[in-house]
Amino acid sequence: MKRHLLAALMLFVVLSPAAAEQGTLKPFERGSWQKLLRAHAGHPTLVHFWGVTCGPCKVELPELGQFMKDHPGIDIVTISADLVPNLPEATRAMLDRAGLASAENWIFGDGFAERLRFEIDPAWQGDIPRTMLVARDGTVTTIEGSAEIADLNKWSEAQAAALR
């Protein structure tokens, strides 16, 4: 009995960080954008803003899930910026289905979405989907609307070439 309990405890300790991280939605609040940029500084990062009520997002998310599998050197961050608040279960379900559960996932956690958008880009009116490609050097390229996978692949290749 003790041996089984010890084995179960060891398995729990080994798997807990991964299990706890996967499926977690971080609340995106004031100051989160700068925190996110600092955390990914020097790493090519794709930041995708989307929402569960966004039709094009439903098509694009699985493509981004495949992109994440194909490009392990790119940090993938999703931010649910839906205007409909309090949809964490639906958000997690869509990310799971799209293969993005292991990405770094955020959800707008402030009812004043305009303030959050202003911190990211003062000109952003809230249209989603929106993708921001943050290069190793911090240069940001913004894609309004759905991103073309060919363009994401080209950007990823440029990031890899910058290392050579």
JSON list of C-alpha atoms in Angstrom, two decimals:
[
{"chain": "A", "resi": 1, "resn": "MET", "atom": "CA", "xyz": [0.00, 0.00, 0.00]},
{"chain": "A", "resi": 2, "resn": "LYS", "atom": "CA", "xyz": [2.77, 2.44, 0.95]},
{"chain": "A", "resi": 3, "resn": "ARG", "atom": "CA", "xyz": [4.61, 1.69, -2.28]},
{"chain": "A", "resi": 4, "resn": "HIS", "atom": "CA", "xyz": [1.49, 2.48, -4.37]},
{"chain": "A", "resi": 5, "resn": "LEU", "atom": "CA", "xyz": [0.88, 5.67, -2.44]},
{"chain": "A", "resi": 6, "resn": "LEU", "atom": "CA", "xyz": [4.50, 6.74, -2.87]},
{"chain": "A", "resi": 7, "resn": "ALA", "atom": "CA", "xyz": [4.39, 5.95, -6.62]},
{"chain": "A", "resi": 8, "resn": "ALA", "atom": "CA", "xyz": [1.16, 7.93, -7.02]},
{"chain": "A", "resi": 9, "resn": "LEU", "atom": "CA", "xyz": [2.64, 10.86, -5.09]},
{"chain": "A", "resi": 10, "resn": "MET", "atom": "CA", "xyz": [5.79, 10.84, -7.22]},
{"chain": "A", "resi": 11, "resn": "LEU", "atom": "CA", "xyz": [3.73, 10.73, -10.42]},
{"chain": "A", "resi": 12, "resn": "PHE", "atom": "CA", "xyz": [1.65, 13.65, -9.15]},
{"chain": "A", "resi": 13, "resn": "VAL", "atom": "CA", "xyz": [4.77, 15.71, -8.38]},
{"chain": "A", "resi": 14, "resn": "VAL", "atom": "CA", "xyz": [6.28, 14.96, -11.79]},
{"chain": "A", "resi": 15, "resn": "LEU", "atom": "CA", "xyz": [3.11, 15.71, -13.76]},
{"chain": "A", "resi": 16, "resn": "SER", "atom": "CA", "xyz": [1.65, 18.56, -11.72]},
{"chain": "A", "resi": 17, "resn": "PRO", "atom": "CA", "xyz": [3.54, 21.50, -13.27]},
{"chain": "A", "resi": 18, "resn": "ALA", "atom": "CA", "xyz": [2.70, 20.39, -16.82]},
{"chain": "A", "resi": 19, "resn": "ALA", "atom": "CA", "xyz": [-0.88, 19.54, -15.96]},
{"chain": "A", "resi": 20, "resn": "ALA", "atom": "CA", "xyz": [-1.36, 22.76, -14.04]},
{"chain": "A", "resi": 21, "resn": "GLU", "atom": "CA", "xyz": [0.07, 24.85, -16.87]},
{"chain": "A", "resi": 22, "resn": "GLN", "atom": "CA", "xyz": [-1.89, 23.14, -19.64]},
{"chain": "A", "resi": 23, "resn": "GLY", "atom": "CA", "xyz": [-5.42, 24.46, -19.85]},
{"chain": "A", "resi": 24, "resn": "THR", "atom": "CA", "xyz": [-4.67, 27.48, -17.69]},
{"chain": "A", "resi": 25, "resn": "LEU", "atom": "CA", "xyz": [-6.04, 30.82, -18.82]},
{"chain": "A", "resi": 26, "resn": "LYS", "atom": "CA", "xyz": [-4.07, 33.72, -17.42]},
{"chain": "A", "resi": 27, "resn": "PRO", "atom": "CA", "xyz": [-6.13, 36.85, -16.75]},
{"chain": "A", "resi": 28, "resn": "PHE", "atom": "CA", "xyz": [-5.02, 39.60, -19.13]},
{"chain": "A", "resi": 29, "resn": "GLU", "atom": "CA", "xyz": [-5.20, 42.80, -17.10]},
{"chain": "A", "resi": 30, "resn": "ARG", "atom": "CA", "xyz": [-3.54, 46.20, -16.96]},
{"chain": "A", "resi": 31, "resn": "GLY", "atom": "CA", "xyz": [0.20, 45.74, -17.33]},
{"chain": "A", "resi": 32, "resn": "SER", "atom": "CA", "xyz": [-0.07, 42.23, -18.81]},
{"chain": "A", "resi": 33, "resn": "TRP", "atom": "CA", "xyz": [1.10, 43.32, -22.26]},
{"chain": "A", "resi": 34, "resn": "GLN", "atom": "CA", "xyz": [4.41, 44.67, -20.97]},
{"chain": "A", "resi": 35, "resn": "LYS", "atom": "CA", "xyz": [4.83, 41.60, -18.74]},
{"chain": "A", "resi": 36, "resn": "LEU", "atom": "CA", "xyz": [4.25, 39.35, -21.74]},
{"chain": "A", "resi": 37, "resn": "LEU", "atom": "CA", "xyz": [6.75, 41.26, -23.90]},
{"chain": "A", "resi": 38, "resn": "ARG", "atom": "CA", "xyz": [9.40, 41.09, -21.17]},
{"chain": "A", "resi": 39, "resn": "ALA", "atom": "CA", "xyz": [8.83, 37.35, -20.67]},
{"chain": "A", "resi": 40, "resn": "HIS", "atom": "CA", "xyz": [9.36, 36.65, -24.38]},
{"chain": "A", "resi": 41, "resn": "ALA", "atom": "CA", "xyz": [12.12, 39.19, -25.06]},
{"chain": "A", "resi": 42, "resn": "GLY", "atom": "CA", "xyz": [14.67, 37.76, -27.48]},
{"chain": "A", "resi": 43, "resn": "HIS", "atom": "CA", "xyz": [12.34, 34.95, -28.62]},
{"chain": "A", "resi": 44, "resn": "PRO", "atom": "CA", "xyz": [10.24, 35.10, -31.77]},
{"chain": "A", "resi": 45, "resn": "THR", "atom": "CA", "xyz": [6.66, 35.23, -30.52]},
{"chain": "A", "resi": 46, "resn": "LEU", "atom": "CA", "xyz": [3.34, 34.99, -32.30]},
{"chain": "A", "resi": 47, "resn": "VAL", "atom": "CA", "xyz": [0.57, 36.67, -30.28]},
{"chain": "A", "resi": 48, "resn": "HIS", "atom": "CA", "xyz": [-2.92, 35.90, -31.54]},
{"chain": "A", "resi": 49, "resn": "PHE", "atom": "CA", "xyz": [-5.99, 37.84, -30.38]},
{"chain": "A", "resi": 50, "resn": "TRP", "atom": "CA", "xyz": [-9.25, 36.00, -30.93]},
{"chain": "A", "resi": 51, "resn": "GLY", "atom": "CA", "xyz": [-12.66, 35.29, -29.43]},
{"chain": "A", "resi": 52, "resn": "VAL", "atom": "CA", "xyz": [-15.14, 32.43, -29.10]},
{"chain": "A", "resi": 53, "resn": "THR", "atom": "CA", "xyz": [-17.85, 34.46, -30.88]},
{"chain": "A", "resi": 54, "resn": "CYS", "atom": "CA", "xyz": [-15.56, 35.25, -33.83]},
{"chain": "A", "resi": 55, "resn": "GLY", "atom": "CA", "xyz": [-16.36, 33.17, -36.94]},
{"chain": "A", "resi": 56, "resn": "PRO", "atom": "CA", "xyz": [-12.97, 33.56, -38.68]},
{"chain": "A", "resi": 57, "resn": "CYS", "atom": "CA", "xyz": [-11.23, 32.69, -35.38]},
{"chain": "A", "resi": 58, "resn": "LYS", "atom": "CA", "xyz": [-12.91, 29.27, -35.35]},
{"chain": "A", "resi": 59, "resn": "VAL", "atom": "CA", "xyz": [-11.31, 28.52, -38.72]},
{"chain": "A", "resi": 60, "resn": "GLU", "atom": "CA", "xyz": [-7.93, 30.04, -37.88]},
{"chain": "A", "resi": 61, "resn": "LEU", "atom": "CA", "xyz": [-7.30, 28.46, -34.45]},
{"chain": "A", "resi": 62, "resn": "PRO", "atom": "CA", "xyz": [-6.72, 24.89, -35.71]},
{"chain": "A", "resi": 63, "resn": "GLU", "atom": "CA", "xyz": [-4.33, 26.28, -38.33]},
{"chain": "A", "resi": 64, "resn": "LEU", "atom": "CA", "xyz": [-2.40, 28.02, -35.56]},
{"chain": "A", "resi": 65, "resn": "GLY", "atom": "CA", "xyz": [-2.41, 24.77, -33.58]},
{"chain": "A", "resi": 66, "resn": "GLN", "atom": "CA", "xyz": [-0.72, 23.05, -36.53]},
{"chain": "A", "resi": 67, "resn": "PHE", "atom": "CA", "xyz": [1.66, 25.99, -36.95]},
{"chain": "A", "resi": 68, "resn": "MET", "atom": "CA", "xyz": [2.68, 25.59, -33.29]},
{"chain": "A", "resi": 69, "resn": "LYS", "atom": "CA", "xyz": [3.46, 21.88, -33.87]},
{"chain": "A", "resi": 70, "resn": "ASP", "atom": "CA", "xyz": [5.43, 22.66, -37.02]},
{"chain": "A", "resi": 71, "resn": "HIS", "atom": "CA", "xyz": [7.42, 25.55, -35.47]},
{"chain": "A", "resi": 72, "resn": "PRO", "atom": "CA", "xyz": [8.56, 24.60, -31.95]},
{"chain": "A", "resi": 73, "resn": "GLY", "atom": "CA", "xyz": [11.08, 27.48, -31.97]},
{"chain": "A", "resi": 74, "resn": "ILE", "atom": "CA", "xyz": [8.29, 30.08, -32.06]},
{"chain": "A", "resi": 75, "resn": "ASP", "atom": "CA", "xyz": [6.58, 31.06, -28.81]},
{"chain": "A", "resi": 76, "resn": "ILE", "atom": "CA", "xyz": [2.81, 30.95, -29.32]},
{"chain": "A", "resi": 77, "resn": "VAL", "atom": "CA", "xyz": [0.57, 33.15, -27.17]},
{"chain": "A", "resi": 78, "resn": "THR", "atom": "CA", "xyz": [-3.19, 33.41, -27.53]},
{"chain": "A", "resi": 79, "resn": "ILE", "atom": "CA", "xyz": [-5.30, 36.11, -25.95]},
{"chain": "A", "resi": 80, "resn": "SER", "atom": "CA", "xyz": [-9.06, 35.77, -25.91]},
{"chain": "A", "resi": 81, "resn": "ALA", "atom": "CA", "xyz": [-10.13, 39.36, -26.48]},
{"chain": "A", "resi": 82, "resn": "ASP", "atom": "CA", "xyz": [-13.80, 38.60, -26.98]},
{"chain": "A", "resi": 83, "resn": "LEU", "atom": "CA", "xyz": [-16.22, 41.36, -26.07]},
{"chain": "A", "resi": 84, "resn": "VAL", "atom": "CA", "xyz": [-18.45, 38.75, -24.42]},
{"chain": "A", "resi": 85, "resn": "PRO", "atom": "CA", "xyz": [-17.08, 38.42, -20.89]},
{"chain": "A", "resi": 86, "resn": "ASN", "atom": "CA", "xyz": [-16.73, 35.35, -18.70]},
{"chain": "A", "resi": 87, "resn": "LEU", "atom": "CA", "xyz": [-16.40, 32.61, -21.29]},
{"chain": "A", "resi": 88, "resn": "PRO", "atom": "CA", "xyz": [-13.43, 30.68, -19.83]},
{"chain": "A", "resi": 89, "resn": "GLU", "atom": "CA", "xyz": [-14.96, 27.21, -20.35]},
{"chain": "A", "resi": 90, "resn": "ALA", "atom": "CA", "xyz": [-15.77, 27.88, -24.01]},
{"chain": "A", "resi": 91, "resn": "THR", "atom": "CA", "xyz": [-12.34, 29.47, -24.46]},
{"chain": "A", "resi": 92, "resn": "ARG", "atom": "CA", "xyz": [-10.53, 26.44, -23.03]},
{"chain": "A", "resi": 93, "resn": "ALA", "atom": "CA", "xyz": [-12.67, 24.04, -25.10]},
{"chain": "A", "resi": 94, "resn": "MET", "atom": "CA", "xyz": [-11.86, 25.87, -28.35]},
{"chain": "A", "resi": 95, "resn": "LEU", "atom": "CA", "xyz": [-8.14, 25.97, -27.52]},
{"chain": "A", "resi": 96, "resn": "ASP", "atom": "CA", "xyz": [-8.18, 22.24, -26.72]},
{"chain": "A", "resi": 97, "resn": "ARG", "atom": "CA", "xyz": [-9.93, 21.37, -30.00]},
{"chain": "A", "resi": 98, "resn": "ALA", "atom": "CA", "xyz": [-7.48, 23.55, -31.94]},
{"chain": "A", "resi": 99, "resn": "GLY", "atom": "CA", "xyz": [-4.41, 21.89, -30.41]},
{"chain": "A", "resi": 100, "resn": "LEU", "atom": "CA", "xyz": [-3.44, 25.06, -28.54]},
{"chain": "A", "resi": 101, "resn": "ALA", "atom": "CA", "xyz": [-3.99, 23.94, -24.95]},
{"chain": "A", "resi": 102, "resn": "SER", "atom": "CA", "xyz": [-0.22, 23.83, -24.37]},
{"chain": "A", "resi": 103, "resn": "ALA", "atom": "CA", "xyz": [0.33, 27.35, -25.72]},
{"chain": "A", "resi": 104, "resn": "GLU", "atom": "CA", "xyz": [0.51, 30.32, -23.36]},
{"chain": "A", "resi": 105, "resn": "ASN", "atom": "CA", "xyz": [-3.16, 31.31, -23.16]},
{"chain": "A", "resi": 106, "resn": "TRP", "atom": "CA", "xyz": [-4.66, 34.49, -21.76]},
{"chain": "A", "resi": 107, "resn": "ILE", "atom": "CA", "xyz": [-8.19, 35.86, -21.50]},
{"chain": "A", "resi": 108, "resn": "PHE", "atom": "CA", "xyz": [-9.20, 39.49, -21.08]},
{"chain": "A", "resi": 109, "resn": "GLY", "atom": "CA", "xyz": [-9.82, 39.78, -17.35]},
{"chain": "A", "resi": 110, "resn": "ASP", "atom": "CA", "xyz": [-10.80, 43.43, -17.18]},
{"chain": "A", "resi": 111, "resn": "GLY", "atom": "CA", "xyz": [-14.30, 44.57, -18.13]},
{"chain": "A", "resi": 112, "resn": "PHE", "atom": "CA", "xyz": [-12.77, 47.72, -19.57]},
{"chain": "A", "resi": 113, "resn": "ALA", "atom": "CA", "xyz": [-11.47, 46.08, -22.76]},
{"chain": "A", "resi": 114, "resn": "GLU", "atom": "CA", "xyz": [-10.72, 49.44, -24.40]},
{"chain": "A", "resi": 115, "resn": "ARG", "atom": "CA", "xyz": [-8.04, 50.12, -21.78]},
{"chain": "A", "resi": 116, "resn": "LEU", "atom": "CA", "xyz": [-6.42, 46.73, -22.44]},
{"chain": "A", "resi": 117, "resn": "ARG", "atom": "CA", "xyz": [-6.45, 47.26, -26.19]},
{"chain": "A", "resi": 118, "resn": "PHE", "atom": "CA", "xyz": [-4.98, 50.75, -25.78]},
{"chain": "A", "resi": 119, "resn": "GLU", "atom": "CA", "xyz": [-2.01, 49.32, -23.85]},
{"chain": "A", "resi": 120, "resn": "ILE", "atom": "CA", "xyz": [-1.34, 46.91, -26.72]},
{"chain": "A", "resi": 121, "resn": "ASP", "atom": "CA", "xyz": [-1.88, 49.35, -29.57]},
{"chain": "A", "resi": 122, "resn": "PRO", "atom": "CA", "xyz": [-3.57, 52.75, -29.14]},
{"chain": "A", "resi": 123, "resn": "ALA", "atom": "CA", "xyz": [-4.93, 52.53, -32.70]},
{"chain": "A", "resi": 124, "resn": "TRP", "atom": "CA", "xyz": [-6.59, 49.11, -32.21]},
{"chain": "A", "resi": 125, "resn": "GLN", "atom": "CA", "xyz": [-10.38, 49.36, -32.30]},
{"chain": "A", "resi": 126, "resn": "GLY", "atom": "CA", "xyz": [-10.91, 45.77, -31.14]},
{"chain": "A", "resi": 127, "resn": "ASP", "atom": "CA", "xyz": [-11.32, 43.89, -34.41]},
{"chain": "A", "resi": 128, "resn": "ILE", "atom": "CA", "xyz": [-10.43, 40.21, -34.15]},
{"chain": "A", "resi": 129, "resn": "PRO", "atom": "CA", "xyz": [-8.73, 38.07, -35.26]},
{"chain": "A", "resi": 130, "resn": "ARG", "atom": "CA", "xyz": [-5.51, 40.01, -34.97]},
{"chain": "A", "resi": 131, "resn": "THR", "atom": "CA", "xyz": [-2.00, 38.58, -34.92]},
{"chain": "A", "resi": 132, "resn": "MET", "atom": "CA", "xyz": [1.13, 40.33, -33.75]},
{"chain": "A", "resi": 133, "resn": "LEU", "atom": "CA", "xyz": [4.47, 38.85, -34.73]},
{"chain": "A", "resi": 134, "resn": "VAL", "atom": "CA", "xyz": [7.18, 39.92, -32.29]},
{"chain": "A", "resi": 135, "resn": "ALA", "atom": "CA", "xyz": [10.64, 39.32, -33.72]},
{"chain": "A", "resi": 136, "resn": "ARG", "atom": "CA", "xyz": [13.73, 38.46, -31.70]},
{"chain": "A", "resi": 137, "resn": "ASP", "atom": "CA", "xyz": [14.78, 42.13, -31.87]},
{"chain": "A", "resi": 138, "resn": "GLY", "atom": "CA", "xyz": [11.37, 43.31, -30.59]},
{"chain": "A", "resi": 139, "resn": "THR", "atom": "CA", "xyz": [10.08, 44.49, -33.96]},
{"chain": "A", "resi": 140, "resn": "VAL", "atom": "CA", "xyz": [6.32, 43.98, -34.14]},
{"chain": "A", "resi": 141, "resn": "THR", "atom": "CA", "xyz": [4.40, 43.18, -37.33]},
{"chain": "A", "resi": 142, "resn": "THR", "atom": "CA", "xyz": [0.62, 43.35, -37.00]},
{"chain": "A", "resi": 143, "resn": "ILE", "atom": "CA", "xyz": [-1.76, 41.32, -39.15]},
{"chain": "A", "resi": 144, "resn": "GLU", "atom": "CA", "xyz": [-5.34, 42.60, -39.09]},
{"chain": "A", "resi": 145, "resn": "GLY", "atom": "CA", "xyz": [-7.88, 39.87, -39.79]},
{"chain": "A", "resi": 146, "resn": "SER", "atom": "CA", "xyz": [-6.98, 36.26, -40.48]},
{"chain": "A", "resi": 147, "resn": "ALA", "atom": "CA", "xyz": [-3.30, 35.51, -40.91]},
{"chain": "A", "resi": 148, "resn": "GLU", "atom": "CA", "xyz": [-2.16, 33.52, -43.92]},
{"chain": "A", "resi": 149, "resn": "ILE", "atom": "CA", "xyz": [-0.13, 30.48, -42.87]},
{"chain": "A", "resi": 150, "resn": "ALA", "atom": "CA", "xyz": [2.27, 31.11, -45.78]},
{"chain": "A", "resi": 151, "resn": "ASP", "atom": "CA", "xyz": [3.04, 34.56, -44.32]},
{"chain": "A", "resi": 152, "resn": "LEU", "atom": "CA", "xyz": [3.57, 33.06, -40.85]},
{"chain": "A", "resi": 153, "resn": "ASN", "atom": "CA", "xyz": [5.91, 30.43, -42.31]},
{"chain": "A", "resi": 154, "resn": "LYS", "atom": "CA", "xyz": [7.89, 33.13, -44.14]},
{"chain": "A", "resi": 155, "resn": "TRP", "atom": "CA", "xyz": [8.21, 35.16, -40.90]},
{"chain": "A", "resi": 156, "resn": "SER", "atom": "CA", "xyz": [9.26, 32.04, -38.99]},
{"chain": "A", "resi": 157, "resn": "GLU", "atom": "CA", "xyz": [11.94, 31.28, -41.58]},
{"chain": "A", "resi": 158, "resn": "ALA", "atom": "CA", "xyz": [13.24, 34.85, -41.30]},
{"chain": "A", "resi": 159, "resn": "GLN", "atom": "CA", "xyz": [13.48, 34.44, -37.53]},
{"chain": "A", "resi": 160, "resn": "ALA", "atom": "CA", "xyz": [15.45, 31.21, -37.91]},
{"chain": "A", "resi": 161, "resn": "ALA", "atom": "CA", "xyz": [17.74, 32.84, -40.48]},
{"chain": "A", "resi": 162, "resn": "ALA", "atom": "CA", "xyz": [18.47, 35.69, -38.06]},
{"chain": "A", "resi": 163, "resn": "LEU", "atom": "CA", "xyz": [20.18, 33.15, -35.78]},
{"chain": "A", "resi": 164, "resn": "ARG", "atom": "CA", "xyz": [22.66, 32.10, -38.46]}
]
